[in-house]
mmCIF file of C-alpha atoms in Angstrom:
data_model
loop_
_atom_site.group_PDB
_atom_site.id
_atom_site.type_symbol
_atom_site.label_atom_id
_atom_site.label_comp_id
_atom_site.label_asym_id
_atom_site.label_seq_id
_atom_site.Cartn_x
_atom_site.Cartn_y
_atom_site.Cartn_z
ATOM 1 C CA MET K 1 21.444 108.225 14.214
ATOM 2 C CA ALA K 2 17.687 108.295 14.614
ATOM 3 C CA SER K 3 18.068 108.980 18.332
ATOM 4 C CA SER K 4 19.994 112.171 17.610
ATOM 5 C CA THR K 5 17.467 113.770 15.281
ATOM 6 C CA VAL K 6 16.018 117.113 16.304
ATOM 7 C CA ARG K 7 12.843 116.795 18.323
ATOM 8 C CA PRO K 8 10.234 119.510 18.862
ATOM 9 C CA ASP K 9 11.059 121.817 21.769
ATOM 10 C CA ASN K 10 7.617 121.186 23.234
ATOM 11 C CA GLU K 11 8.652 117.573 23.906
ATOM 12 C CA GLY K 12 11.439 118.827 26.157
ATOM 13 C CA HIS K 13 8.953 121.189 27.767
ATOM 14 C CA ASP K 14 6.560 118.309 28.440
ATOM 15 C CA ILE K 15 9.251 116.177 30.046
ATOM 16 C CA ALA K 16 10.325 119.044 32.303
ATOM 17 C CA ALA K 17 6.711 119.805 33.205
ATOM 18 C CA ARG K 18 6.103 116.170 34.193
ATOM 19 C CA LEU K 19 9.272 116.147 36.300
ATOM 20 C CA LEU K 20 8.117 119.295 38.106
ATOM 21 C CA VAL K 21 4.843 117.566 38.983
ATOM 22 C CA SER K 22 6.725 114.476 40.152
ATOM 23 C CA ALA K 23 9.058 116.567 42.314
ATOM 24 C CA ALA K 24 6.098 118.310 43.919
ATOM 25 C CA LYS K 25 4.556 114.946 44.796
ATOM 26 C CA LEU K 26 7.653 112.978 45.812
ATOM 27 C CA SER K 27 10.588 114.884 47.275
ATOM 28 C CA TYR K 28 12.273 114.626 50.641
ATOM 29 C CA ASP K 29 13.686 116.943 53.256
ATOM 30 C CA PRO K 30 16.807 115.134 54.556
ATOM 31 C CA ALA K 31 16.845 117.315 57.665
ATOM 32 C CA VAL K 32 13.579 115.627 58.665
ATOM 33 C CA GLU K 33 13.689 112.231 56.940
ATOM 34 C CA VAL K 34 17.164 111.118 58.079
ATOM 35 C CA ASP K 35 17.754 110.027 61.671
ATOM 36 C CA TRP K 36 20.572 112.373 62.602
ATOM 37 C CA ASP K 37 20.160 112.037 66.367
ATOM 38 C CA THR K 38 20.720 108.321 67.032
ATOM 39 C CA PRO K 39 24.434 107.683 67.725
ATOM 40 C CA LEU K 40 26.350 105.734 65.079
ATOM 41 C CA ASP K 41 26.030 101.970 65.601
ATOM 42 C CA LYS K 42 29.404 100.498 64.680
ATOM 43 C CA ASP K 43 27.948 97.025 64.335
ATOM 44 C CA PHE K 44 26.791 98.082 60.861
ATOM 45 C CA HIS K 45 28.619 98.622 57.592
ATOM 46 C CA GLY K 46 28.624 101.951 55.758
ATOM 47 C CA GLN K 47 28.155 100.319 52.344
ATOM 48 C CA SER K 48 27.420 96.862 51.015
ATOM 49 C CA PRO K 49 30.724 95.027 51.556
ATOM 50 C CA GLU K 50 30.628 93.729 47.976
ATOM 51 C CA TRP K 51 31.095 97.333 46.808
ATOM 52 C CA ASN K 52 34.228 97.852 48.875
ATOM 53 C CA SER K 53 37.462 98.389 46.974
ATOM 54 C CA LEU K 54 39.187 95.552 48.870
ATOM 55 C CA TYR K 55 36.313 93.056 48.893
ATOM 56 C CA GLY K 56 37.523 89.600 47.850
ATOM 57 C CA THR K 57 41.227 90.417 48.103
ATOM 58 C CA ALA K 58 43.730 88.627 50.325
ATOM 59 C CA TYR K 59 43.869 91.723 52.525
ATOM 60 C CA TRP K 60 40.078 91.684 52.993
ATOM 61 C CA HIS K 61 40.232 88.107 54.265
ATOM 62 C CA GLU K 62 42.976 89.042 56.744
ATOM 63 C CA MET K 63 41.079 92.017 58.175
ATOM 64 C CA THR K 64 39.033 91.781 61.351
ATOM 65 C CA GLU K 65 35.294 92.273 61.074
ATOM 66 C CA GLU K 66 35.688 95.591 62.897
ATOM 67 C CA GLN K 67 38.220 96.764 60.308
ATOM 68 C CA ARG K 68 35.955 95.729 57.442
ATOM 69 C CA LYS K 69 33.040 97.668 58.900
ATOM 70 C CA GLU K 70 35.200 100.717 59.545
ATOM 71 C CA LEU K 71 36.576 100.592 56.002
ATOM 72 C CA THR K 72 33.088 100.383 54.503
ATOM 73 C CA ARG K 73 32.033 103.382 56.586
ATOM 74 C CA GLN K 74 35.051 105.390 55.452
ATOM 75 C CA GLU K 75 34.606 104.408 51.796
ATOM 76 C CA SER K 76 30.925 105.333 51.948
ATOM 77 C CA ALA K 77 31.941 108.781 53.188
ATOM 78 C CA SER K 78 34.623 109.063 50.501
ATOM 79 C CA VAL K 79 32.066 108.305 47.773
ATOM 80 C CA ALA K 80 29.763 110.947 49.258
ATOM 81 C CA SER K 81 32.573 113.516 49.358
ATOM 82 C CA THR K 82 33.414 112.895 45.705
ATOM 83 C CA GLY K 83 29.725 113.295 44.892
ATOM 84 C CA ILE K 84 29.634 116.677 46.627
ATOM 85 C CA TRP K 85 32.697 117.851 44.692
ATOM 86 C CA PHE K 86 31.371 116.917 41.281
ATOM 87 C CA GLU K 87 27.809 118.042 41.918
ATOM 88 C CA MET K 88 29.169 121.524 42.693
ATOM 89 C CA ILE K 89 30.822 121.529 39.263
ATOM 90 C CA LEU K 90 27.648 120.339 37.530
ATOM 91 C CA GLN K 91 25.479 122.938 39.262
ATOM 92 C CA GLN K 92 27.651 125.711 37.868
ATOM 93 C CA MET K 93 27.521 124.230 34.372
ATOM 94 C CA VAL K 94 23.732 123.886 34.452
ATOM 95 C CA LEU K 95 23.298 127.433 35.747
ATOM 96 C CA ARG K 96 25.437 128.729 32.898
ATOM 97 C CA ASP K 97 23.414 126.674 30.406
ATOM 98 C CA ILE K 98 20.079 128.184 31.497
ATOM 99 C CA TYR K 99 21.367 131.722 32.129
ATOM 100 C CA LEU K 100 19.507 133.267 29.174
ATOM 101 C CA MET K 101 16.585 130.835 29.032
ATOM 102 C CA ASP K 102 12.977 132.015 29.175
ATOM 103 C CA HIS K 103 11.975 131.921 32.849
ATOM 104 C CA THR K 104 8.516 130.628 31.946
ATOM 105 C CA ASP K 105 10.041 127.591 30.218
ATOM 106 C CA PRO K 106 9.461 124.430 32.309
ATOM 107 C CA ARG K 107 13.045 123.391 31.504
ATOM 108 C CA PHE K 108 14.336 126.526 33.254
ATOM 109 C CA GLN K 109 12.141 125.861 36.269
ATOM 110 C CA TRP K 110 13.095 122.186 36.371
ATOM 111 C CA ALA K 111 16.808 123.008 36.166
ATOM 112 C CA LEU K 112 16.480 125.245 39.231
ATOM 113 C CA THR K 113 14.488 122.511 40.993
ATOM 114 C CA GLU K 114 17.266 120.064 40.221
ATOM 115 C CA ILE K 115 19.919 122.442 41.549
ATOM 116 C CA ALA K 116 17.880 122.863 44.732
ATOM 117 C CA ASP K 117 17.779 119.057 45.054
ATOM 118 C CA GLU K 118 21.542 118.879 44.611
ATOM 119 C CA CYS K 119 22.099 121.492 47.307
ATOM 120 C CA ARG K 120 20.028 119.412 49.745
ATOM 121 C CA HIS K 121 21.857 116.250 48.671
ATOM 122 C CA SER K 122 25.256 117.827 49.257
ATOM 123 C CA ILE K 123 24.277 118.934 52.749
ATOM 124 C CA MET K 124 22.850 115.455 53.377
ATOM 125 C CA PHE K 125 26.057 113.763 52.212
ATOM 126 C CA ALA K 126 28.166 116.145 54.274
ATOM 127 C CA ARG K 127 26.195 115.436 57.449
ATOM 128 C CA GLY K 128 26.194 111.721 56.678
ATOM 129 C CA SER K 129 29.972 111.657 56.278
ATOM 130 C CA GLN K 130 30.378 113.504 59.536
ATOM 131 C CA LYS K 131 28.129 111.022 61.334
ATOM 132 C CA LEU K 132 30.164 108.138 59.880
ATOM 133 C CA GLY K 133 33.211 109.599 61.625
ATOM 134 C CA ALA K 134 34.967 110.580 58.412
ATOM 135 C CA PRO K 135 36.875 113.715 57.412
ATOM 136 C CA ALA K 136 36.105 115.838 54.351
ATOM 137 C CA TYR K 137 37.768 113.629 51.759
ATOM 138 C CA ARG K 138 38.862 115.523 48.663
ATOM 139 C CA PRO K 139 40.360 114.514 45.318
ATOM 140 C CA LYS K 140 44.008 115.305 44.652
ATOM 141 C CA ARG K 141 44.871 118.964 44.094
ATOM 142 C CA ALA K 142 45.507 118.410 40.387
ATOM 143 C CA VAL K 143 42.066 116.836 40.025
ATOM 144 C CA LEU K 144 40.435 119.744 41.845
ATOM 145 C CA GLU K 145 42.066 122.140 39.389
ATOM 146 C CA LEU K 146 40.920 120.008 36.435
ATOM 147 C CA GLY K 147 37.427 120.354 37.861
ATOM 148 C CA ARG K 148 37.792 124.126 37.649
ATOM 149 C CA PHE K 149 38.817 123.719 34.016
ATOM 150 C CA MET K 150 35.842 121.495 33.197
ATOM 151 C CA LYS K 151 33.284 123.857 34.670
ATOM 152 C CA THR K 152 34.854 126.621 32.590
ATOM 153 C CA VAL K 153 35.082 124.891 29.196
ATOM 154 C CA GLY K 154 32.220 122.413 29.534
ATOM 155 C CA PHE K 155 28.857 123.545 28.184
ATOM 156 C CA GLY K 156 25.565 122.193 26.897
ATOM 157 C CA GLU K 157 25.687 118.435 26.501
ATOM 158 C CA ALA K 158 28.841 118.183 28.645
ATOM 159 C CA ALA K 159 26.861 119.358 31.658
ATOM 160 C CA TYR K 160 24.048 116.867 31.154
ATOM 161 C CA ALA K 161 26.168 113.906 30.051
ATOM 162 C CA GLY K 162 28.379 114.715 33.043
ATOM 163 C CA ILE K 163 25.350 114.364 35.301
ATOM 164 C CA LEU K 164 24.747 110.902 33.867
ATOM 165 C CA VAL K 165 28.375 109.853 34.329
ATOM 166 C CA ALA K 166 28.381 111.023 37.940
ATOM 167 C CA GLU K 167 24.997 109.596 38.845
ATOM 168 C CA GLU K 168 24.780 106.273 36.980
ATOM 169 C CA VAL K 169 27.473 104.562 39.059
ATOM 170 C CA LEU K 170 26.120 106.041 42.286
ATOM 171 C CA ASP K 171 22.598 104.984 41.355
ATOM 172 C CA VAL K 172 23.483 101.309 40.946
ATOM 173 C CA MET K 173 25.659 101.057 44.038
ATOM 174 C CA GLN K 174 23.217 103.004 46.208
ATOM 175 C CA ARG K 175 20.287 100.827 45.132
ATOM 176 C CA ASP K 176 22.268 97.923 46.554
ATOM 177 C CA TRP K 177 23.154 99.788 49.748
ATOM 178 C CA MET K 178 19.639 101.032 50.491
ATOM 179 C CA ARG K 179 18.258 97.463 50.415
ATOM 180 C CA ASP K 180 21.110 95.927 52.425
ATOM 181 C CA GLU K 181 20.230 95.362 56.075
ATOM 182 C CA ARG K 182 23.941 95.146 56.911
ATOM 183 C CA VAL K 183 24.227 98.868 56.128
ATOM 184 C CA VAL K 184 23.630 101.353 58.949
ATOM 185 C CA PRO K 185 19.990 102.564 58.744
ATOM 186 C CA PHE K 186 20.635 106.286 58.313
ATOM 187 C CA VAL K 187 22.902 105.612 55.308
ATOM 188 C CA ARG K 188 20.172 103.440 53.785
ATOM 189 C CA THR K 189 17.750 106.361 54.157
ATOM 190 C CA ILE K 190 20.230 108.759 52.536
ATOM 191 C CA ASN K 191 20.686 106.369 49.629
ATOM 192 C CA ASN K 192 16.936 105.950 49.167
ATOM 193 C CA ILE K 193 16.416 109.709 49.026
ATOM 194 C CA HIS K 194 19.225 110.115 46.520
ATOM 195 C CA VAL K 195 18.049 107.268 44.274
ATOM 196 C CA VAL K 196 14.455 108.530 44.123
ATOM 197 C CA GLU K 197 15.342 112.135 43.368
ATOM 198 C CA GLU K 198 18.255 111.410 41.026
ATOM 199 C CA SER K 199 16.037 109.229 38.825
ATOM 200 C CA ARG K 200 14.326 112.460 37.726
ATOM 201 C CA HIS K 201 17.665 114.196 37.202
ATOM 202 C CA MET K 202 18.894 111.388 34.961
ATOM 203 C CA LYS K 203 15.689 111.449 32.891
ATOM 204 C CA PHE K 204 16.147 115.164 32.249
ATOM 205 C CA ALA K 205 19.893 114.770 31.604
ATOM 206 C CA ARG K 206 19.300 112.148 28.918
ATOM 207 C CA ASP K 207 16.739 114.328 27.185
ATOM 208 C CA GLU K 208 18.903 117.458 27.335
ATOM 209 C CA THR K 209 21.980 115.580 26.110
ATOM 210 C CA ARG K 210 20.056 114.407 23.044
ATOM 211 C CA ARG K 211 18.581 117.874 22.457
ATOM 212 C CA HIS K 212 21.955 119.630 22.597
ATOM 213 C CA LEU K 213 23.693 117.031 20.433
ATOM 214 C CA ALA K 214 20.991 117.223 17.771
ATOM 215 C CA ARG K 215 22.412 120.571 16.666
ATOM 216 C CA ALA K 216 26.074 119.917 17.470
ATOM 217 C CA SER K 217 28.763 119.661 14.825
ATOM 218 C CA ARG K 218 30.937 116.554 14.593
ATOM 219 C CA ALA K 219 33.929 118.477 15.996
ATOM 220 C CA ARG K 220 31.904 119.744 18.947
ATOM 221 C CA ARG K 221 30.486 116.291 19.670
ATOM 222 C CA HIS K 222 33.958 114.737 19.675
ATOM 223 C CA PHE K 223 35.362 117.477 21.912
ATOM 224 C CA GLN K 224 32.517 117.183 24.406
ATOM 225 C CA ALA K 225 32.738 113.388 24.360
ATOM 226 C CA LEU K 226 36.380 113.664 25.401
ATOM 227 C CA VAL K 227 35.628 116.212 28.135
ATOM 228 C CA VAL K 228 32.966 113.933 29.620
ATOM 229 C CA ALA K 229 35.182 110.837 29.397
ATOM 230 C CA ILE K 230 38.074 112.576 31.150
ATOM 231 C CA ALA K 231 35.663 113.746 33.827
ATOM 232 C CA ALA K 232 34.389 110.176 34.233
ATOM 233 C CA TYR K 233 37.931 108.883 34.678
ATOM 234 C CA TYR K 234 38.707 111.338 37.461
ATOM 235 C CA ILE K 235 35.337 110.864 39.167
ATOM 236 C CA ILE K 236 35.718 107.090 39.314
ATOM 237 C CA THR K 237 39.375 107.135 40.344
ATOM 238 C CA SER K 238 38.556 109.652 43.090
ATOM 239 C CA LEU K 239 35.714 107.659 44.673
ATOM 240 C CA VAL K 240 38.043 105.927 47.126
ATOM 241 C CA ASN K 241 40.463 108.310 48.807
ATOM 242 C CA PRO K 242 43.627 106.425 49.933
ATOM 243 C CA GLU K 243 43.238 107.978 53.382
ATOM 244 C CA VAL K 244 40.325 105.598 54.040
ATOM 245 C CA TYR K 245 42.830 102.754 54.451
ATOM 246 C CA VAL K 246 44.788 104.676 57.070
ATOM 247 C CA ARG K 247 41.647 105.450 59.044
ATOM 248 C CA ALA K 248 40.712 101.751 58.999
ATOM 249 C CA GLY K 249 44.100 100.866 60.474
ATOM 250 C CA LEU K 250 45.483 99.282 57.302
ATOM 251 C CA ASP K 251 48.806 99.512 55.493
ATOM 252 C CA PRO K 252 47.871 102.104 52.832
ATOM 253 C CA GLU K 253 50.499 101.015 50.305
ATOM 254 C CA ARG K 254 49.443 97.377 50.391
ATOM 255 C CA ALA K 255 45.773 98.327 50.385
ATOM 256 C CA ARG K 256 46.225 100.533 47.316
ATOM 257 C CA ARG K 257 48.083 97.789 45.442
ATOM 258 C CA GLU K 258 45.432 95.173 46.164
ATOM 259 C CA ALA K 259 42.581 97.573 45.387
ATOM 260 C CA ALA K 260 44.184 98.474 42.041
ATOM 261 C CA ALA K 261 44.319 94.782 41.112
ATOM 262 C CA ASN K 262 40.852 93.899 42.434
ATOM 263 C CA GLU K 263 38.947 92.409 39.494
ATOM 264 C CA HIS K 264 35.749 92.066 41.520
ATOM 265 C CA TYR K 265 35.583 95.827 42.100
ATOM 266 C CA LYS K 266 36.323 96.525 38.431
ATOM 267 C CA ALA K 267 33.529 94.160 37.403
ATOM 268 C CA GLN K 268 31.119 95.995 39.719
ATOM 269 C CA LEU K 269 31.987 99.302 38.044
ATOM 270 C CA ARG K 270 31.557 97.889 34.539
ATOM 271 C CA ALA K 271 28.199 96.360 35.395
ATOM 272 C CA SER K 272 26.967 99.618 36.894
ATOM 273 C CA CYS K 273 27.772 101.530 33.705
ATOM 274 C CA SER K 274 26.469 99.221 31.007
ATOM 275 C CA GLY K 275 23.337 101.322 30.456
ATOM 276 C CA LEU K 276 25.331 104.540 30.422
ATOM 277 C CA MET K 277 27.762 103.211 27.821
ATOM 278 C CA ASP K 278 24.856 102.112 25.622
ATOM 279 C CA PHE K 279 23.372 105.611 25.849
ATOM 280 C CA LEU K 280 26.669 107.360 25.056
ATOM 281 C CA ALA K 281 27.178 105.089 22.068
ATOM 282 C CA ASP K 282 23.631 105.809 20.882
ATOM 283 C CA VAL K 283 24.153 109.603 20.921
ATOM 284 C CA GLY K 284 27.627 109.446 19.359
ATOM 285 C CA MET K 285 29.690 110.268 22.461
ATOM 286 C CA LEU K 286 31.492 106.936 22.766
ATOM 287 C CA THR K 287 34.333 107.969 20.468
ATOM 288 C CA ARG K 288 37.702 106.212 20.294
ATOM 289 C CA PRO K 289 39.522 108.836 22.432
ATOM 290 C CA ALA K 290 36.663 108.745 24.940
ATOM 291 C CA LEU K 291 36.816 104.945 25.098
ATOM 292 C CA PHE K 292 40.471 105.173 26.128
ATOM 293 C CA PHE K 293 39.487 106.950 29.349
ATOM 294 C CA TYR K 294 36.439 104.773 30.014
ATOM 295 C CA ARG K 295 38.644 101.675 29.756
ATOM 296 C CA ARG K 296 41.219 103.175 32.092
ATOM 297 C CA ALA K 297 38.418 103.817 34.601
ATOM 298 C CA HIS K 298 37.193 100.189 34.168
ATOM 299 C CA LEU K 299 33.780 101.330 32.941
ATOM 300 C CA VAL K 300 33.948 99.203 29.766
#
């Protein structure tokens, strides 16, 4: 494909250099920007209700308004916890990718800038979850161990395509949340910070994915496409920890059944990933085995 042809290294340098300038001009310190001191106002939601896993179901209509708000707060924290987990994996993969890179290369310097951003984001998400009154939600043990495997075998384009998979869905949902006056103000601020700074990360990830794939063999591209697709499946299916239903005072078994059958939620996921799927197809990473996992995750 034309999009996968080798491009001069100086183009990648230029993109990284521009991102470094942008980061210097427009970055945030969550410790200062987010209102951590005002007590949680439980009259607000934690996410746009339309993004809730039970929105539109029979159970949602039976819930009290207080239960709906509590569930959105818990689900918001669960999404943040999943983000922390996967960003820790991606940071390790990016560090391994740049380990031997020339330190004067703007791509090396940008990668470290991005990792610094992710460290601040993870602390921000952790404090935000705590303020929402949520525990440290974690994926299932088997998924945590698969994450260890991915950070070990994933390299090059898997790291950067993985960033896109993790961030594209979050980007779309958080753009909705940050504009929604029903969402508690400090969560809106967190989402705004994340959206602004992750837009740079996604720009770099797209460029690096193309650059790595330009010299990849067909076998390598197919292997990495499968690794990324499996990662996407487990990221998406881990966004909503079943414990959120318990903490909202719901029957967890019924809630899980209705969430699993919720076509509205599935449509939201598919819509959020349309651009990502187009990109993966363009660079040759939307293979038949990969599509199997994207369909199972309701991303296509």
